[in-house]
Amino acid sequence: MSEYCGYDEKQVFSLYSKMEEKLGHHRYIHSVGVAGTAVSLAMKYGVNVYKAQIAGILHDCAKCYEDEELVKLCLKKGIEISEFEEEHGFLLHAKYGAYMAENKYGISDEDILNAIRWHTTGRENMSLLEKIVFISDYIEPTRNKAADLPQIRYEAFNGNDIDKVLLMIMRDTIKYLNASDNSIDTTTIRAYEFYEKR
């Protein structure tokens, strides 16, 4: 039986059926899309494809909870949250998702857990796997609303600078949130400034 970065084949693929049961149909299809895109990018950039697959299929495993419930669950489990996250509870599906991946789905690899934890906001100095899952969440096949998606997808698969892809996504996200008068998590601002200086 093939080894999947410490998880055997049955364990990895059982995550798909678990997510299909846990998530709604639309969210499950999105998660499958993220997993597939992450595997493709992992092949391109030389990252363990099985780590990418696991992080991709599990990245939204906590999306089944409402915002207020996520705040309560994080506080109950001692997961540190910022004032901004408390006011924008939907962001916490990433942090609580990492907790669930470890404690409910048996994932112990810290890089996988961090890829889940930071897939929404990004952060400074992300690992290559974290970057891949962040990008995959934005460009997977069912995404169709972002104005610059064709260019970003092209750059992700045909360019050689993954940080450039991160910047394109963060720039578009900040621009969109500013135009719609929505607040922006300072974690994303710091991440954008970090990669822009690079």
GROMACS .gro file of C-alpha atoms in nm:
model
  198
    1MET     CA    1   0.000   0.000   0.000
    2SER     CA    2   0.134   0.344  -0.092
    3GLU     CA    3   0.245   0.576   0.186
    4TYR     CA    4   0.084   0.919   0.183
    5CYS     CA    5   0.325   1.125   0.398
    6GLY     CA    6   0.255   0.903   0.696
    7TYR     CA    7  -0.112   0.839   0.616
    8ASP     CA    8  -0.207   0.528   0.425
    9GLU     CA    9  -0.418   0.533   0.110
   10LYS     CA   10  -0.741   0.432   0.281
   11GLN     CA   11  -0.706   0.704   0.544
   12VAL     CA   12  -0.649   0.973   0.283
   13PHE     CA   13  -0.942   0.879   0.063
   14SER     CA   14  -1.172   0.826   0.360
   15LEU     CA   15  -1.142   1.202   0.415
   16TYR     CA   16  -1.333   1.257   0.091
   17SER     CA   17  -1.634   1.056   0.208
   18LYS     CA   18  -1.619   1.223   0.550
   19MET     CA   19  -1.624   1.569   0.391
   20GLU     CA   20  -1.905   1.467   0.158
   21GLU     CA   21  -2.112   1.372   0.464
   22LYS     CA   22  -2.011   1.677   0.669
   23LEU     CA   23  -2.031   1.957   0.412
   24GLY     CA   24  -2.311   2.064   0.180
   25HIS     CA   25  -2.286   1.961  -0.184
   26HIS     CA   26  -2.154   2.297  -0.308
   27ARG     CA   27  -1.888   2.319  -0.036
   28TYR     CA   28  -1.783   1.959  -0.094
   29ILE     CA   29  -1.740   2.016  -0.470
   30HIS     CA   30  -1.534   2.326  -0.389
   31SER     CA   31  -1.316   2.124  -0.150
   32VAL     CA   32  -1.257   1.853  -0.410
   33GLY     CA   33  -1.161   2.129  -0.653
   34VAL     CA   34  -0.916   2.278  -0.405
   35ALA     CA   35  -0.761   1.936  -0.338
   36GLY     CA   36  -0.717   1.868  -0.711
   37THR     CA   37  -0.574   2.213  -0.781
   38ALA     CA   38  -0.340   2.185  -0.483
   39VAL     CA   39  -0.211   1.849  -0.609
   40SER     CA   40  -0.143   2.000  -0.953
   41LEU     CA   41   0.044   2.297  -0.804
   42ALA     CA   42   0.234   2.066  -0.568
   43MET     CA   43   0.359   1.874  -0.871
   44LYS     CA   44   0.471   2.197  -1.033
   45TYR     CA   45   0.645   2.344  -0.730
   46GLY     CA   46   0.791   2.025  -0.584
   47VAL     CA   47   0.576   1.981  -0.275
   48ASN     CA   48   0.450   1.647  -0.140
   49VAL     CA   49   0.132   1.589  -0.339
   50TYR     CA   50  -0.036   1.388  -0.065
   51LYS     CA   51   0.008   1.667   0.189
   52ALA     CA   52  -0.147   1.904  -0.063
   53GLN     CA   53  -0.436   1.665  -0.121
   54ILE     CA   54  -0.510   1.627   0.250
   55ALA     CA   55  -0.488   2.000   0.321
   56GLY     CA   56  -0.706   2.076   0.019
   57ILE     CA   57  -0.989   1.835   0.101
   58LEU     CA   58  -0.992   1.938   0.469
   59HIS     CA   59  -0.936   2.314   0.435
   60ASP     CA   60  -1.308   2.398   0.480
   61CYS     CA   61  -1.395   2.115   0.721
   62ALA     CA   62  -1.530   2.369   0.975
   63LYS     CA   63  -1.747   2.556   0.723
   64CYS     CA   64  -2.049   2.366   0.852
   65TYR     CA   65  -2.064   2.594   1.158
   66GLU     CA   66  -2.229   2.936   1.180
   67ASP     CA   67  -2.014   3.238   1.264
   68GLU     CA   68  -2.130   3.276   1.625
   69GLU     CA   69  -2.084   2.905   1.685
   70LEU     CA   70  -1.726   2.923   1.554
   71VAL     CA   71  -1.646   3.200   1.801
   72LYS     CA   72  -1.788   2.994   2.089
   73LEU     CA   73  -1.609   2.677   1.979
   74CYS     CA   74  -1.273   2.854   1.951
   75LEU     CA   75  -1.312   3.013   2.293
   76LYS     CA   76  -1.416   2.679   2.441
   77LYS     CA   77  -1.113   2.501   2.296
   78GLY     CA   78  -0.869   2.776   2.396
   79ILE     CA   79  -0.796   2.879   2.037
   80GLU     CA   80  -0.663   3.235   2.035
   81ILE     CA   81  -0.879   3.476   1.837
   82SER     CA   82  -0.841   3.845   1.763
   83GLU     CA   83  -1.106   4.110   1.814
   84PHE     CA   84  -1.145   4.129   1.436
   85GLU     CA   85  -1.202   3.753   1.413
   86GLU     CA   86  -1.459   3.769   1.692
   87GLU     CA   87  -1.647   4.033   1.493
   88HIS     CA   88  -1.603   3.841   1.165
   89GLY     CA   89  -1.661   3.486   1.283
   90PHE     CA   90  -1.654   3.333   0.935
   91LEU     CA   91  -1.276   3.374   0.934
   92LEU     CA   92  -1.249   3.131   1.223
   93HIS     CA   93  -1.345   2.832   1.008
   94ALA     CA   94  -0.974   2.821   0.915
   95LYS     CA   95  -0.840   2.812   1.271
   96TYR     CA   96  -1.110   2.578   1.395
   97GLY     CA   97  -1.068   2.369   1.082
   98ALA     CA   98  -0.703   2.313   1.174
   99TYR     CA   99  -0.814   2.209   1.522
  100MET     CA  100  -1.068   1.965   1.373
  101ALA     CA  101  -0.814   1.827   1.126
  102GLU     CA  102  -0.584   1.739   1.414
  103ASN     CA  103  -0.833   1.629   1.678
  104LYS     CA  104  -1.114   1.477   1.471
  105TYR     CA  105  -0.944   1.359   1.152
  106GLY     CA  106  -0.609   1.253   1.298
  107ILE     CA  107  -0.379   1.487   1.104
  108SER     CA  108  -0.053   1.545   1.291
  109ASP     CA  109   0.159   1.706   1.019
  110GLU     CA  110   0.218   2.067   1.124
  111ASP     CA  111   0.260   2.192   0.766
  112ILE     CA  112  -0.081   2.051   0.669
  113LEU     CA  113  -0.241   2.202   0.979
  114ASN     CA  114  -0.086   2.542   0.905
  115ALA     CA  115  -0.201   2.527   0.544
  116ILE     CA  116  -0.558   2.484   0.673
  117ARG     CA  117  -0.514   2.747   0.946
  118TRP     CA  118  -0.394   3.022   0.709
  119HIS     CA  119  -0.582   2.946   0.386
  120THR     CA  120  -0.823   3.239   0.428
  121THR     CA  121  -0.609   3.533   0.539
  122GLY     CA  122  -0.262   3.419   0.442
  123ARG     CA  123   0.028   3.530   0.660
  124GLU     CA  124   0.385   3.650   0.644
  125ASN     CA  125   0.652   3.395   0.551
  126MET     CA  126   0.418   3.110   0.454
  127SER     CA  127   0.553   2.766   0.370
  128LEU     CA  128   0.526   2.647   0.010
  129LEU     CA  129   0.235   2.417   0.103
  130GLU     CA  130   0.053   2.705   0.275
  131LYS     CA  131   0.094   2.917  -0.039
  132ILE     CA  132  -0.035   2.635  -0.260
  133VAL     CA  133  -0.352   2.581  -0.054
  134PHE     CA  134  -0.415   2.957  -0.027
  135ILE     CA  135  -0.386   2.993  -0.405
  136SER     CA  136  -0.586   2.676  -0.479
  137ASP     CA  137  -0.876   2.804  -0.268
  138TYR     CA  138  -0.890   3.113  -0.490
  139ILE     CA  139  -0.844   2.957  -0.834
  140GLU     CA  140  -1.005   2.610  -0.818
  141PRO     CA  141  -1.238   2.532  -1.113
  142THR     CA  142  -1.572   2.632  -0.958
  143ARG     CA  143  -1.449   2.982  -0.872
  144ASN     CA  144  -1.575   3.227  -1.133
  145LYS     CA  145  -1.635   3.572  -0.982
  146ALA     CA  146  -1.291   3.733  -0.943
  147ALA     CA  147  -1.214   3.966  -1.233
  148ASP     CA  148  -0.850   3.861  -1.281
  149LEU     CA  149  -0.896   3.484  -1.243
  150PRO     CA  150  -0.774   3.393  -1.596
  151GLN     CA  151  -0.449   3.587  -1.548
  152ILE     CA  152  -0.396   3.448  -1.197
  153ARG     CA  153  -0.459   3.091  -1.311
  154TYR     CA  154  -0.221   3.138  -1.602
  155GLU     CA  155   0.052   3.274  -1.376
  156ALA     CA  156   0.002   2.996  -1.119
  157PHE     CA  157   0.058   2.721  -1.373
  158ASN     CA  158   0.284   2.888  -1.629
  159GLY     CA  159   0.492   3.132  -1.425
  160ASN     CA  160   0.783   3.049  -1.199
  161ASP     CA  161   0.721   3.288  -0.911
  162ILE     CA  162   0.458   3.165  -0.666
  163ASP     CA  163   0.494   3.481  -0.456
  164LYS     CA  164   0.382   3.684  -0.757
  165VAL     CA  165   0.061   3.475  -0.764
  166LEU     CA  166   0.010   3.539  -0.391
  167LEU     CA  167   0.046   3.912  -0.447
  168MET     CA  168  -0.201   3.912  -0.735
  169ILE     CA  169  -0.462   3.737  -0.519
  170MET     CA  170  -0.402   3.953  -0.211
  171ARG     CA  171  -0.408   4.273  -0.419
  172ASP     CA  172  -0.739   4.174  -0.580
  173THR     CA  173  -0.887   4.073  -0.243
  174ILE     CA  174  -0.788   4.401  -0.076
  175LYS     CA  175  -0.917   4.599  -0.374
  176TYR     CA  176  -1.250   4.413  -0.365
  177LEU     CA  177  -1.295   4.457   0.010
  178ASN     CA  178  -1.209   4.828  -0.008
  179ALA     CA  179  -1.455   4.882  -0.293
  180SER     CA  180  -1.733   4.706  -0.102
  181ASP     CA  181  -1.660   4.891   0.225
  182ASN     CA  182  -1.575   4.566   0.402
  183SER     CA  183  -1.308   4.555   0.673
  184ILE     CA  184  -0.982   4.377   0.601
  185ASP     CA  185  -0.804   4.151   0.848
  186THR     CA  186  -0.468   4.306   0.941
  187THR     CA  187  -0.310   3.961   0.894
  188THR     CA  188  -0.383   3.988   0.521
  189ILE     CA  189  -0.249   4.344   0.506
  190ARG     CA  190   0.075   4.239   0.679
  191ALA     CA  191   0.108   3.938   0.448
  192TYR     CA  192   0.057   4.157   0.141
  193GLU     CA  193   0.318   4.409   0.260
  194PHE     CA  194   0.561   4.127   0.340
  195TYR     CA  195   0.545   3.974  -0.009
  196GLU     CA  196   0.537   4.312  -0.183
  197LYS     CA  197   0.870   4.404  -0.018
  198ARG     CA  198   1.015   4.074  -0.136
   0.00000   0.00000   0.00000
